[in-house]
Structure formats: structure tokens, C-alpha cells
CSV table of C-alpha atoms in Angstrom, one decimal:
chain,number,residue,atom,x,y,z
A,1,UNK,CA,35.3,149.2,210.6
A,2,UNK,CA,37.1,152.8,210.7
A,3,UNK,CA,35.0,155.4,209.4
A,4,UNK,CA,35.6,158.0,207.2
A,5,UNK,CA,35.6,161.3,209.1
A,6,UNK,CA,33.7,164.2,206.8
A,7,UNK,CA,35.4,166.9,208.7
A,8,UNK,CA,39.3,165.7,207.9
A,9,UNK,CA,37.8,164.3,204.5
A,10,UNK,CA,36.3,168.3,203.9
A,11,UNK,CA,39.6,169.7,204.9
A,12,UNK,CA,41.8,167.9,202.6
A,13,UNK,CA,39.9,168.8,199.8
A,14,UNK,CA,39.7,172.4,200.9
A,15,UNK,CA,43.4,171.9,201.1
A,16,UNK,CA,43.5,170.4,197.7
A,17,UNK,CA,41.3,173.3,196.0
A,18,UNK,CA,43.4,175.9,197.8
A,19,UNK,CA,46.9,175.0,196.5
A,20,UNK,CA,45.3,174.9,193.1
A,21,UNK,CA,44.1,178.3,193.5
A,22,UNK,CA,47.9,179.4,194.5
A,23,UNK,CA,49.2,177.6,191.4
A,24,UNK,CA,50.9,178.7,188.7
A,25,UNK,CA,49.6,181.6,186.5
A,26,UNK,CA,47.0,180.1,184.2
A,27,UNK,CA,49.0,181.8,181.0
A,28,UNK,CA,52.1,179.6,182.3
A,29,UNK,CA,50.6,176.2,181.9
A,30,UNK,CA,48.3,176.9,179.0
A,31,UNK,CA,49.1,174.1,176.5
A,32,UNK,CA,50.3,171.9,178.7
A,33,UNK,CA,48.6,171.2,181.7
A,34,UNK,CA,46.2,169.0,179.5
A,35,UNK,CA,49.5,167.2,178.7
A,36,UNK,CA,50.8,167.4,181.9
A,37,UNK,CA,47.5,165.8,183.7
A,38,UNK,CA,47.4,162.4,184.6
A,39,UNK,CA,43.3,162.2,183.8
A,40,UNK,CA,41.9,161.4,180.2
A,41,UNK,CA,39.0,164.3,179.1
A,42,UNK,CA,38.1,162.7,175.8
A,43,UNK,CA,36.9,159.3,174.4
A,44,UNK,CA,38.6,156.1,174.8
A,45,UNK,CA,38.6,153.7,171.8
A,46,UNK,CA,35.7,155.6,170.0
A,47,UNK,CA,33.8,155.2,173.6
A,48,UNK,CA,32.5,158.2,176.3
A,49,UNK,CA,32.9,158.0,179.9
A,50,UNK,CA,29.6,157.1,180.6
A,51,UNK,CA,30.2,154.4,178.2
A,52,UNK,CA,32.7,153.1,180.0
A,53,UNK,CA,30.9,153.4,183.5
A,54,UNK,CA,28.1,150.9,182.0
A,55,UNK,CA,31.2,148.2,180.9
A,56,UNK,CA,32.5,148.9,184.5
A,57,UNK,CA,29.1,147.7,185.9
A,58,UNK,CA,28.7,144.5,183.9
A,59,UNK,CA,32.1,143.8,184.4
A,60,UNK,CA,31.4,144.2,188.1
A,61,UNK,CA,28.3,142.4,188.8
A,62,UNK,CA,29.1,139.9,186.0
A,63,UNK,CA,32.2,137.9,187.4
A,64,UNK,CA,32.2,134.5,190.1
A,65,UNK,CA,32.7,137.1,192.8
A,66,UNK,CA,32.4,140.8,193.1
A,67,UNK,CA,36.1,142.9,192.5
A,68,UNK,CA,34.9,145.4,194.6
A,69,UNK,CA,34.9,142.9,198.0
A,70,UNK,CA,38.5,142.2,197.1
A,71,UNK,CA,40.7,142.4,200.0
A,72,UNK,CA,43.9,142.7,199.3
A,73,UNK,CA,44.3,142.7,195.5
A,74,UNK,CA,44.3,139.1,194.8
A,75,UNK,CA,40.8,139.7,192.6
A,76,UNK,CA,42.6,142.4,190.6
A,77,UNK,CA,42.9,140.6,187.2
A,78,UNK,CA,39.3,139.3,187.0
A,79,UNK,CA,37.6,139.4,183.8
A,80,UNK,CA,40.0,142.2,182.5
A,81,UNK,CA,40.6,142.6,179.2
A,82,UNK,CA,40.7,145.5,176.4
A,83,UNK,CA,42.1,149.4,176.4
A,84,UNK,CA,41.1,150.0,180.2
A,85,UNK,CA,41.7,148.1,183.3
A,86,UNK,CA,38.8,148.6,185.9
A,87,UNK,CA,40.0,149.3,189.4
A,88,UNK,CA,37.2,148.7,192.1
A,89,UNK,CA,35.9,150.5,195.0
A,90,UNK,CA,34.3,148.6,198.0
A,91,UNK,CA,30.9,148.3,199.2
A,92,UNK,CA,31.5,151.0,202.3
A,93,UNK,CA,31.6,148.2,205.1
A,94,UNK,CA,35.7,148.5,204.9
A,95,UNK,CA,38.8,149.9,203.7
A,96,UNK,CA,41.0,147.9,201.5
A,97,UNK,CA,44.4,147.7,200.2
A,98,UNK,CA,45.0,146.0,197.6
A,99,UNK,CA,48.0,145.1,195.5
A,100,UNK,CA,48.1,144.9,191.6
A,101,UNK,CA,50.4,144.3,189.1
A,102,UNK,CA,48.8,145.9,185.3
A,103,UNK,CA,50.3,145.8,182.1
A,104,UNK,CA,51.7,148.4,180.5
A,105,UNK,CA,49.8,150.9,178.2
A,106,UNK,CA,46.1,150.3,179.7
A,107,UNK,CA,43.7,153.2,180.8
A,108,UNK,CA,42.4,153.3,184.6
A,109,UNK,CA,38.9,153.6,185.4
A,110,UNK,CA,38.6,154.8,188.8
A,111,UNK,CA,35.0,154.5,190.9
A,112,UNK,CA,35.5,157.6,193.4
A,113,UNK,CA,32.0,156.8,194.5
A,114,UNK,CA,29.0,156.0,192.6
A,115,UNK,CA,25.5,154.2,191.8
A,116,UNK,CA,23.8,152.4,189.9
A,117,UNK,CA,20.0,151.6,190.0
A,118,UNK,CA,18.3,149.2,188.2
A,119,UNK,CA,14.1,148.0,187.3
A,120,UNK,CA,13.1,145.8,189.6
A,121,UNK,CA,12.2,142.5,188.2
A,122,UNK,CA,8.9,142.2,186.6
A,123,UNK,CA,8.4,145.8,186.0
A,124,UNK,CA,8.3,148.5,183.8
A,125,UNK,CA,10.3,151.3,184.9
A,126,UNK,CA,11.1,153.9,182.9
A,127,UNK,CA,14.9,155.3,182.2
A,128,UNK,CA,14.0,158.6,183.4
A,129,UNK,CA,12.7,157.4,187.0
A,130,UNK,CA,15.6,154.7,187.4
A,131,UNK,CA,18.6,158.1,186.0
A,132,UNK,CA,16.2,160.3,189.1
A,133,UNK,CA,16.9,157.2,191.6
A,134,UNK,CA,20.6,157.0,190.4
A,135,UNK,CA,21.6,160.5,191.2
A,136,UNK,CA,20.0,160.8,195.3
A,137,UNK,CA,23.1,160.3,196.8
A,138,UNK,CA,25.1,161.6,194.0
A,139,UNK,CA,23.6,165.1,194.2
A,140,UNK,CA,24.3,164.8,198.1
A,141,UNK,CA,28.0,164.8,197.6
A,142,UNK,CA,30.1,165.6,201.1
A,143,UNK,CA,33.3,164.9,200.1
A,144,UNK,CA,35.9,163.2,197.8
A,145,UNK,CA,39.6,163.1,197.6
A,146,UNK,CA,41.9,161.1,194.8
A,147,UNK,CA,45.7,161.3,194.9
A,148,UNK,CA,48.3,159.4,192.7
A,149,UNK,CA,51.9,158.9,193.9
A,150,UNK,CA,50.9,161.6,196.5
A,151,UNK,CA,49.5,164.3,194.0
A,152,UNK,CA,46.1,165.4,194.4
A,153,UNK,CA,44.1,164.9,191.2
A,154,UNK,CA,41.7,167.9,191.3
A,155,UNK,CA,38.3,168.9,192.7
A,156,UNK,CA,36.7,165.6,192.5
A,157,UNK,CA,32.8,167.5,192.3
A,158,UNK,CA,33.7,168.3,188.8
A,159,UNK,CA,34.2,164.4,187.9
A,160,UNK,CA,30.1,163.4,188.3
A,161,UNK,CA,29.8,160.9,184.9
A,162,UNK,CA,26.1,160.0,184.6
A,163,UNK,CA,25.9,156.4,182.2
A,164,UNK,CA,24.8,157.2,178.4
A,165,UNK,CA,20.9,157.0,179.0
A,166,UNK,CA,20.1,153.8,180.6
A,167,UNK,CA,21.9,150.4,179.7
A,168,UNK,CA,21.3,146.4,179.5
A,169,UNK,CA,23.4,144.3,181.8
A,170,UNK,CA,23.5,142.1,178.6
A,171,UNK,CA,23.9,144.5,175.8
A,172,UNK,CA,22.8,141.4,173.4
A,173,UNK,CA,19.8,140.3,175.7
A,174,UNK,CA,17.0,143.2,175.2
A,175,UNK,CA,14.8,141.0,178.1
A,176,UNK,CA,18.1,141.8,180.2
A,177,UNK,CA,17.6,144.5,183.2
A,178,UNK,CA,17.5,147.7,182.1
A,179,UNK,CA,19.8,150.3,184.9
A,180,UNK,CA,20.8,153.9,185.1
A,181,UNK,CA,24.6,154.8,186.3
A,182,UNK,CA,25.6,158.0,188.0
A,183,UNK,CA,28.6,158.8,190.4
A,184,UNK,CA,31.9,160.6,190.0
A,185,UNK,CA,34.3,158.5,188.2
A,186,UNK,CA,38.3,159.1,186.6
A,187,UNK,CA,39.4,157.5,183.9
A,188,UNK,CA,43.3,157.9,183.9
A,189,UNK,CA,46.0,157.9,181.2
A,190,UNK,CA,48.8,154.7,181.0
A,191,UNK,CA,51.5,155.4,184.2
A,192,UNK,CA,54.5,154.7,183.1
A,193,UNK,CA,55.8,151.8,184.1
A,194,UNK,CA,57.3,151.5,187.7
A,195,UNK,CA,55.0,151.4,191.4
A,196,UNK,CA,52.5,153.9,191.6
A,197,UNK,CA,49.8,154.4,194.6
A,198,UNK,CA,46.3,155.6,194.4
A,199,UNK,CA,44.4,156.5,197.7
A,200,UNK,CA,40.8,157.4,197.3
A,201,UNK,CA,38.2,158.5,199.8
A,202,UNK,CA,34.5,159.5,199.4
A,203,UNK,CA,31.3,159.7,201.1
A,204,UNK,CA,27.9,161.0,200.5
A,205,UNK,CA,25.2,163.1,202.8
A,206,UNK,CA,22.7,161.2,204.8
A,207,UNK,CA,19.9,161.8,202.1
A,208,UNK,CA,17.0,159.6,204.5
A,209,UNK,CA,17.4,156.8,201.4
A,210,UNK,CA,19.1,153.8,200.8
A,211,UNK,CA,23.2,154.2,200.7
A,212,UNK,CA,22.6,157.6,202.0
A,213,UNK,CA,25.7,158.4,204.0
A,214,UNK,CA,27.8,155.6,202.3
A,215,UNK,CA,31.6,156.5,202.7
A,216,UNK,CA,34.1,154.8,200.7
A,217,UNK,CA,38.0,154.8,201.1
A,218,UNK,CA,40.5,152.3,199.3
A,219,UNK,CA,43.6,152.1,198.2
A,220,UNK,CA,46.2,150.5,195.5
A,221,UNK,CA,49.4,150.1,195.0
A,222,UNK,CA,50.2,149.3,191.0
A,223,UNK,CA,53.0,147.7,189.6
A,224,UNK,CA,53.0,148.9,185.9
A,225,UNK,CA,54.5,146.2,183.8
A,226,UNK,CA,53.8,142.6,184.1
A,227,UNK,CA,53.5,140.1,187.2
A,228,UNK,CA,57.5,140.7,187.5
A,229,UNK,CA,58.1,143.3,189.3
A,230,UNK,CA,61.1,145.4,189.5
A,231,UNK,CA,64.4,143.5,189.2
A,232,UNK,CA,66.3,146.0,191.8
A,233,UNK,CA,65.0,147.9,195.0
A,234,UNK,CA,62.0,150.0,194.2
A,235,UNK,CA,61.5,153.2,195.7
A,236,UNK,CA,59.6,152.2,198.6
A,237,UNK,CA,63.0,150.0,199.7
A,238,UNK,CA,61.5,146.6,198.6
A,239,UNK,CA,62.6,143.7,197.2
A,240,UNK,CA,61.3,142.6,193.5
A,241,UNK,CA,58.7,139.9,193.9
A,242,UNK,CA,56.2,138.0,192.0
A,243,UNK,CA,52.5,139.1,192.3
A,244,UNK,CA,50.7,135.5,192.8
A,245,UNK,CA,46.3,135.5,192.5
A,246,UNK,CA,45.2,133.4,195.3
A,247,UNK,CA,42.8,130.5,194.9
A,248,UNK,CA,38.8,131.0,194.7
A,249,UNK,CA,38.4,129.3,197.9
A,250,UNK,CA,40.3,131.9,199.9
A,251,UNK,CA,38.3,134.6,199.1
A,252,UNK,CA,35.4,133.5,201.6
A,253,UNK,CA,36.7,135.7,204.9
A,254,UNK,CA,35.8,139.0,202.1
A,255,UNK,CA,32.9,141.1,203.4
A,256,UNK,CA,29.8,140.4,202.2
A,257,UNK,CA,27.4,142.1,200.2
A,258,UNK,CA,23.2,141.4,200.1
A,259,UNK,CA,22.4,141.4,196.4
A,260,UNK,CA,19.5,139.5,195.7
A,261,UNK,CA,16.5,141.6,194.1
A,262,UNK,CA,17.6,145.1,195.8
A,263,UNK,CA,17.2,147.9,192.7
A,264,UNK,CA,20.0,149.9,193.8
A,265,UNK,CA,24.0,149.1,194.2
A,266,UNK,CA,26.7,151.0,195.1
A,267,UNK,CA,30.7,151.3,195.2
């Protein structure tokens, strides 16, 4: 599996934080950089971030497989549905790229890197010990990098989203697990339509406890506007195709992940 290297990870983002240093005057953009940005900073349909990270986890550990072992894309329309379409990151044992093709007007929720942890069975944890266990590797942060269509989208450190308190995995079940979210997260506006790419890379400080050291790096490519894709050339020279979701059965070669009873998960 290739590794993510901290050192070129930490200089890219130095590189990213520099040239927003050197940017324009701050009086120049004022008004409409917050237009300008790609990334949402205020509640979607009525709901906070941290709202939306618990829907990302039940949506994630609640389908026939998990998105975030998708290979190639082929998983990308699972159990999506509402305002925002949930993108996936992996589970650090390799580095995807996947493929998608999302309709038109729908918000991106983007897992950087992130964690949830969760009461063992049987017990009685409370939400403030299984929010403490959620942010380790968080608060270990090494590096993180997200750029669309080539554009850097910020100093990633200021995007940490912890989840609303702690959360069911079945809101309507109150027996259901109860689990604490935290991780940096980016929740981005509708792209127009048209190809755009979104390369994300992560990884955390070896902290001496589980995950600790995870690096995550993915990539998609997203056709905004239906399963049709572009009637003409697109900018990246190729020829307009339809997007096709492969059966259930191929998805066995994916990596696997050890879920059982384990607390903690992380993507």
C-alpha cells in the first residue's frame, strides 16, 4: 500500500497556508470571499455540521457494504438521498479513486479524516468519556490537505467538527448504541455542473492508541449532472460516457475492514 509521506504532506500545506498569506489584501475580498468560497459555514436544511457528521455515520455503517471500501466509485450512489450527498474516505489500508456522477444542486460532505467511538455493548459509558476517546487522534493532527479542481481549500486544522453531543445509530431506537463523532470534516456548496476533482490527504500522529498514525488519501472525480455525462469532449480530452454501478458480487476483491465489537472506527 503506498504511504502517505508526512514530510511532503507538511510541505504542501505549508505551501497552502503561505500563498494565503500572500493573497490579496483582506479589504479587497471583503464581501465576497464568503461568496466566492466553495465551503458552506452555516446550517444546511435547518441542520449543523456536527449534525450532519452523525447522518454521515449511520449512513456509513448502515448500508450492505461500507462506501468507504469502495474502490473505484462503483459504491458512490448507496443509500443517498436528501440536500447532501456523502462522499467517503477509506479505512487507511489504500488509496482510492473513485468515479462518480451526482446530481445537480446537492451539498458535499467531505471526511478529511475523522472518528468516531462508540459504548461497547453491554455497558454504560457515558457521552463525556466516549467525546474524550473520539478526539485522541484528532487532537494529534499531522497533516491535511483538500483541493478541488486544483485549488487548495484552506488550512484544513480550522475544519475539526466534533458530532452534536453524542448520537444513536438508530435515532428512533433509544436501546441503539450510543457514539461520539470528531474529526475535520467539509461540507461544500453545489459545483456547477461539469467534471470536477477532489484529492484529499490526511494522517494523524502516532498517539500509542488505536488508529494512531492512520493516514488517509483518496480521490474523486465528479460528474455534476446526471449518469450522462457530457455530450462533447470534456476538458480532460474524453469522450462522454455512461457511469454504470457494478453488481454486489464484484465488490468482494475491496479491502477489508474488522468490525465486529471494536468501540472505535475511523475514515
Amino acid at each position: 500500500m503506498q504511504q502517505w509521506n508526512r514530510r511532503a504532506a507538511s510541505v504542501v500545506l505549508a505551501c497552502v497556508l503561505a500563498s494565503q498569506v500572500h493573497s490579496a489584501p483582506a479589504e479587497a475580498v471583503q464581501g465576497t470571499a464568503a461568496d466566492a468560497s466553495p465551503l458552506v459555514e452555516t446550517p444546511v436544511e435547518g441542520a449543523s455540521l456536527g449534525e450532519w457528521t452523525a447522518r454521515w455515520w449511520r449512513w456509513a455503517l448502515g448500508q450492505w457494504v461500507e462506501p468507504y471500501l469502495d474502490p473505484d466509485g462503483r459504491l458512490c450512489d448507496i443509500g443517498q438521498n436528501g440536500p447532501v450527498w456523502f462522499l467517503a474516505g477509506t479505512d487507511g489500508r489504500f488509496n482510492p479513486r473513485r468515479e462518480c456522477a451526482v446530481p445537480e444542486g446537492r451539498h458535499l460532505l467531505v471526511p478529511v479524516i475523522n472518528m468516531i467511538y462508540w459504548q461497547p455493548r453491554g455497558s454504560d459509558t457515558p457521552c463525556s468519556e466516549l467525546q474524550a476517546d473520539a478526539a485522541v487522534n484528532n487532537d494529534k493532527l499531522v497533516s491535511a490537505v483538500a483541493m478541488l479542481d486544483g485549488k487548495p481549500l484552506g488550512d484544513i486544522r480550522l475544519r475539526r467538527v466534533r458530532s452534536d453531543g453524542c448520537f444513536r445509530m438508530d435515532p428512533d431506537d433509544p436501546a441503539s448504541r450510543l457514539g461520539a463523532a470528531d474529526g475535520y470534516w467539509l461540507m461544500l456548496k453545489p459545483l456547477p455542473r461539469g467534471r470536477h476533482t477532489l484529492v484529499v490527504g490526511a494522517n494523524y500522529g502516532d498517539t500509542g492508541q488505536g488508529y494512531g498514525g492512520m493516514r488517509q488519501n483518496f480521490e474523486y472525480v465528479l460528474d455534476v449532472g446526471g449518469q450522462v455525462l457530457l455530450s462533447q469532449q470534456n476538458a480532460f480530452g474524453e469522450k462522454a460516457r455512461h457511469v454504470t454501478t457494478s453488481s454486489p458480487q464484484q465488490i468482494n476483491h475491496a479491502p477489508q475492514v474488522e468490525r465486529a465489537d471494536h468501540p472505535s472506527e475511523r475514515m
